[in-house]
Coordinates of C-alpha atoms in Angstrom, one line a residue:
X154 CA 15.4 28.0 31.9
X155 CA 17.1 24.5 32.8
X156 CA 14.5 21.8 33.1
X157 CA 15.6 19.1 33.9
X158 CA 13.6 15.3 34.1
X159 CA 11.8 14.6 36.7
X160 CA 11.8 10.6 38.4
X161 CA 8.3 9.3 37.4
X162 CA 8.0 6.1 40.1
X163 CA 5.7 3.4 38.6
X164 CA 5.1 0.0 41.3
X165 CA 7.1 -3.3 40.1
X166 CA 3.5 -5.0 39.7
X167 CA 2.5 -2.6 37.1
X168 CA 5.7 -2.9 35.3
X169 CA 5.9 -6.2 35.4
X170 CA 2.6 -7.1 34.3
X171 CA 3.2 -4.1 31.1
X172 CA 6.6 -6.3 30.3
X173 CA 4.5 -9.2 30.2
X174 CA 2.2 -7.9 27.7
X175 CA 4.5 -6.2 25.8
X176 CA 6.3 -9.5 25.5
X177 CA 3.8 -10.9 23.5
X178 CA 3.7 -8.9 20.9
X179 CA 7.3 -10.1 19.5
X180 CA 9.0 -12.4 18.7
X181 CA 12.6 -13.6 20.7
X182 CA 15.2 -12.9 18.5
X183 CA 17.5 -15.7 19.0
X184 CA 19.5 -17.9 16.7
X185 CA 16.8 -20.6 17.6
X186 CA 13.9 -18.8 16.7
X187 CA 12.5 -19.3 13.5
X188 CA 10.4 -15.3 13.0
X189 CA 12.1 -12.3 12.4
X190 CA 12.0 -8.6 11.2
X191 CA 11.1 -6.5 8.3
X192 CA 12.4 -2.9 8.6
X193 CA 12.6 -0.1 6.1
X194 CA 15.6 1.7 6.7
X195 CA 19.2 0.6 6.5
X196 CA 20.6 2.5 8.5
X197 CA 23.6 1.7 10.5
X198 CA 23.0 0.2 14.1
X199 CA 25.1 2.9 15.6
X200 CA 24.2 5.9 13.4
X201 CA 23.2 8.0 16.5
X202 CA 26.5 7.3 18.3
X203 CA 29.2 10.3 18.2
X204 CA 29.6 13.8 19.2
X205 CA 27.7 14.9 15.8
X206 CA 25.1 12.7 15.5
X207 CA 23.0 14.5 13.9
X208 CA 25.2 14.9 10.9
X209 CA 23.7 13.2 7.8
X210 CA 27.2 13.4 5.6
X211 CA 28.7 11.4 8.8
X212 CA 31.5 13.9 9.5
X213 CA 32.1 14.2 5.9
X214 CA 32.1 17.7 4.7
X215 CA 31.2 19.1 1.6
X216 CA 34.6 20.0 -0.1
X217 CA 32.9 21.7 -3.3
X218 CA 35.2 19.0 -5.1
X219 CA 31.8 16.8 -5.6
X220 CA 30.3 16.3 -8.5
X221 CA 26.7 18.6 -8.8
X222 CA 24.5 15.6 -8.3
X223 CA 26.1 14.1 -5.5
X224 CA 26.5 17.8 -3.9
X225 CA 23.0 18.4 -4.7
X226 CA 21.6 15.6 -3.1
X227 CA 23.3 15.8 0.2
X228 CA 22.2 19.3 0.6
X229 CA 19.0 17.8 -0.2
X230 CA 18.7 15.1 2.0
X231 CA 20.4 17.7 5.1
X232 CA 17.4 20.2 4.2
X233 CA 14.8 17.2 4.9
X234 CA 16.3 15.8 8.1
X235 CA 19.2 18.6 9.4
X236 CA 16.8 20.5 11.9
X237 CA 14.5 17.7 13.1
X238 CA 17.5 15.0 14.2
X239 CA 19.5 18.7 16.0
X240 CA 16.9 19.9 18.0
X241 CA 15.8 16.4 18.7
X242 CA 18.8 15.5 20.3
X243 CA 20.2 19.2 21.3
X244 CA 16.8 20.9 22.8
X245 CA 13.6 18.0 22.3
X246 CA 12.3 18.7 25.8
X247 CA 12.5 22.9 25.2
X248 CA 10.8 22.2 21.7
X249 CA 8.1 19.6 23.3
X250 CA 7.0 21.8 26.2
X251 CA 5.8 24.4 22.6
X252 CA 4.2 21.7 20.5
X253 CA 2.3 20.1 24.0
X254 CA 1.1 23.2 24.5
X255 CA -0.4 24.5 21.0
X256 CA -2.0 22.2 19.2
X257 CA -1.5 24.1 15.9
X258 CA 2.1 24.2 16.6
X259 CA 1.9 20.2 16.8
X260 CA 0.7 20.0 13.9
X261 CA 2.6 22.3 11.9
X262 CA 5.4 20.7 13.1
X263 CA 4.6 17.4 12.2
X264 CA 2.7 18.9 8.9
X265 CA 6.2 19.7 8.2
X266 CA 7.6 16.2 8.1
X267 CA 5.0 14.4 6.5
X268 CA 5.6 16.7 3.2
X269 CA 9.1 16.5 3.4
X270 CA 9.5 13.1 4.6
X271 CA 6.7 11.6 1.5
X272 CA 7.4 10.9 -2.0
X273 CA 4.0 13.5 -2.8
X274 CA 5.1 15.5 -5.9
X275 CA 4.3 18.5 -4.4
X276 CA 0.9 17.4 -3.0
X277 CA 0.8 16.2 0.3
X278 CA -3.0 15.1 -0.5
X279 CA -2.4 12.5 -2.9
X280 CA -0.2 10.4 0.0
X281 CA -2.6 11.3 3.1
X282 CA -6.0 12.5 3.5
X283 CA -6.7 15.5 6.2
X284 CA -8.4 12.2 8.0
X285 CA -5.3 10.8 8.1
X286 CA -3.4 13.6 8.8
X287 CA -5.6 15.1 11.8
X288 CA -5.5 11.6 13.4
X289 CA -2.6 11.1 13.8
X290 CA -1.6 14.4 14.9
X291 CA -4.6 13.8 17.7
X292 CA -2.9 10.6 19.0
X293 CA 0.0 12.9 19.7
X294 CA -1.6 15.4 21.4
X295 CA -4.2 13.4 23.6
X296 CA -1.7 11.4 24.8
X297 CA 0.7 13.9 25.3
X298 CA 3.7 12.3 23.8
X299 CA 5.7 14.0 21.4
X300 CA 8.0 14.8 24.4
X301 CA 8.1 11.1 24.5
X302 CA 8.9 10.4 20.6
X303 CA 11.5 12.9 20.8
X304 CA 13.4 11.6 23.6
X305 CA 14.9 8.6 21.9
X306 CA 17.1 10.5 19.7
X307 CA 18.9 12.1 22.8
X308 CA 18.4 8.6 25.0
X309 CA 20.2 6.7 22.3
X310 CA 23.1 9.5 21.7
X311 CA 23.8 9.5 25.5
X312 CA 23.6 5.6 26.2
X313 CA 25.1 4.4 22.7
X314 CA 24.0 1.1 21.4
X315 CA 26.3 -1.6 21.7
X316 CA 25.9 -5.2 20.4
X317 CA 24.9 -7.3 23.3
X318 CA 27.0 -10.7 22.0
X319 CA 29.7 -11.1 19.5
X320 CA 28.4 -13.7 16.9
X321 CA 28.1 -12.9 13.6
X322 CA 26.1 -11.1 11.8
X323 CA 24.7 -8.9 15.2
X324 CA 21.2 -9.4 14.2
X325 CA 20.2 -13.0 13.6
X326 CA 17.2 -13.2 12.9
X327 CA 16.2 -13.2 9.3
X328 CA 15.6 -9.8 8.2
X329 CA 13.9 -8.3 5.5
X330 CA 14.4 -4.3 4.4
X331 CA 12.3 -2.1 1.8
X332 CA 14.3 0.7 0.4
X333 CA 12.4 3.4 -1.6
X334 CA 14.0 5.3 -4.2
X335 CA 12.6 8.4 -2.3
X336 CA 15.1 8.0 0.4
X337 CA 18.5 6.6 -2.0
X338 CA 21.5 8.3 -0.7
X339 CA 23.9 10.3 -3.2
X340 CA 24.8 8.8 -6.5
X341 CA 22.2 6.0 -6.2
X342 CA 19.2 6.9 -8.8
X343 CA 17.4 3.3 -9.2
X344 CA 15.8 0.9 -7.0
X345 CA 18.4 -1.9 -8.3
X346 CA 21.2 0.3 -7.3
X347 CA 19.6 0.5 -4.2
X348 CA 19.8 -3.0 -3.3
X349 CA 23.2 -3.7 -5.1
X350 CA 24.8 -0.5 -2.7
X351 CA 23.1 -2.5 0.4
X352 CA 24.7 -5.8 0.0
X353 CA 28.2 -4.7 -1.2
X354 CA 28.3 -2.0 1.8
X355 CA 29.1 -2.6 5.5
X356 CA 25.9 -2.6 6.9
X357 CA 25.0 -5.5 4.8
X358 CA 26.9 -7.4 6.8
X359 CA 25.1 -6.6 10.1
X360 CA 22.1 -8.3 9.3
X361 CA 20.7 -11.7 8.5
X362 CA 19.2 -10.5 5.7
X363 CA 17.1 -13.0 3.8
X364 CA 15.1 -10.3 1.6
X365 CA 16.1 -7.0 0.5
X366 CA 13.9 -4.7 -2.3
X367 CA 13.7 -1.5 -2.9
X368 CA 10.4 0.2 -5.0
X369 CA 10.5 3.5 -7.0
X370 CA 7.4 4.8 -5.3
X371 CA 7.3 5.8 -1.6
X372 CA 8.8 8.1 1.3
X373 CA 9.6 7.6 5.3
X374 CA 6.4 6.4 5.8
X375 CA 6.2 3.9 3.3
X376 CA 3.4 1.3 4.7
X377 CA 1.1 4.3 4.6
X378 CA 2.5 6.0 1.0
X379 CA 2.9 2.2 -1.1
X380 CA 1.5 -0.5 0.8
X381 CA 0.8 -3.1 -1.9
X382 CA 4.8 -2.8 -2.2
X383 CA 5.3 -3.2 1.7
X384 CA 2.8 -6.1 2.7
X385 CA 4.4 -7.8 -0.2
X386 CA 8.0 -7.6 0.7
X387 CA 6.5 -8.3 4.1
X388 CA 4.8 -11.7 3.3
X389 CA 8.0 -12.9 1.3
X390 CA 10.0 -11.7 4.4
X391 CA 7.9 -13.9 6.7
X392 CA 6.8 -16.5 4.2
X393 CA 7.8 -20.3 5.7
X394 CA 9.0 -19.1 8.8
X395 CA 6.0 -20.0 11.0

């Protein structure tokens, strides 16, 4: 079955007025302005660009020439994330017709990334509470939007993002990133590694980047899994800048 999108038309007053409001919940990020981000991923600007975007080793095959740990840990890190950023890009809008339609399916399949995705030891409990768990997964389905979560993989492989200007670095405002030692790529084992692979790699150089840490506790979702760590790196992120 081919479905294809349908146009959803929406009046200029009622998108104007939503940009309006939505503007006031950021900052500008301009040279001039003073606020700026705090993210906690490093990934590269462009990491959904390409023909195989969805390829963690970033075209880089396993040659079986790799030493075990490093081998071991990219099979590792392709088992967490290999068949969620795939389907998201390749079938999202077969796979969300499913999950809007069953709400156990929902939640299995996003049961399924909150254990793999959260530094848990093998208990999913001790990071979230069912509370937490079921609410979320109820946010989804009353408001009918996985379909909509998993259309920005697709949307930002087929319209790849481009820098809009060419200073240096592309993103000027100050930026602050939290790395978790959950989440290090191969060969990187401690939080200080961590940081040191940041700043001496490329995408270091792609950011203003006035605070950079990395904590050995916490997943994906590490406001919710450490947050003492993450308000903290936050508030040194942010603090002066107002």
């Amino acid at each position: 079955m081919n479905l294809e999108p349908r146009p959803l038309h929406v009046r200029d007053a009622v998108l104007d007025d939503l940009r309006a409001r939505l503007a006031l919940t950021r900052p500008p990020l301009d040279e001039a302005n003073e606020d700026g981000v705090h993210i906690g991923s490093g990934l590269p600007l462009d990491f959904f660009t390409g023909p195989r975007a969805w390829d963690l080793a970033r075209h880089r095959p396993l040659t079986g020439d790799e030493p075990a740990p490093i081998r071991a840990r990219v099979i590792q890190l392709d088992r967490r994330s290999a068949s969620h950023l795939a389907v998201h890009m390749l079938d999202g809008a077969t796979l969300a017709h499913g999950l809007s339609d069953s709400p156990a399916g929902l939640l299995a399949w996003l049961l399924e990334r909150w254990n793999a995705w959260s530094d848990n030891g093998g208990d999913l409990e001790s990071v979230f509470t069912k509370d937490d768990l079921l609410t979320h997964t109820t946010i989804y389905w009353a408001n009918n939007s996985i379909a909509t979560s998993m259309r920005y993989y697709a949307n930002a492989n087929r319209y790849p993002w481009t820098p809009s200007h060419d200073r240096t670095p592309v993103v000027q405002a100050p930026v602050g990133l939290t790395f978790v030692t959950y989440e290090n790529p191969p060969g990187i084992t401690t939080p200080g590694e961590r940081v040191q692979a940041f700043r001496s790699g490329a995408q270091a150089a792609w950011f203003n980047h006035v605070n950079v840490t990395a904590h050995p506790h916490g997943g994906h979702f590490i406001p919710g899994e450490n947050p003492d760590a993450w308000t903290t790196d936050l508030r040194r992120t942010f603090h002066g800048r107002r």
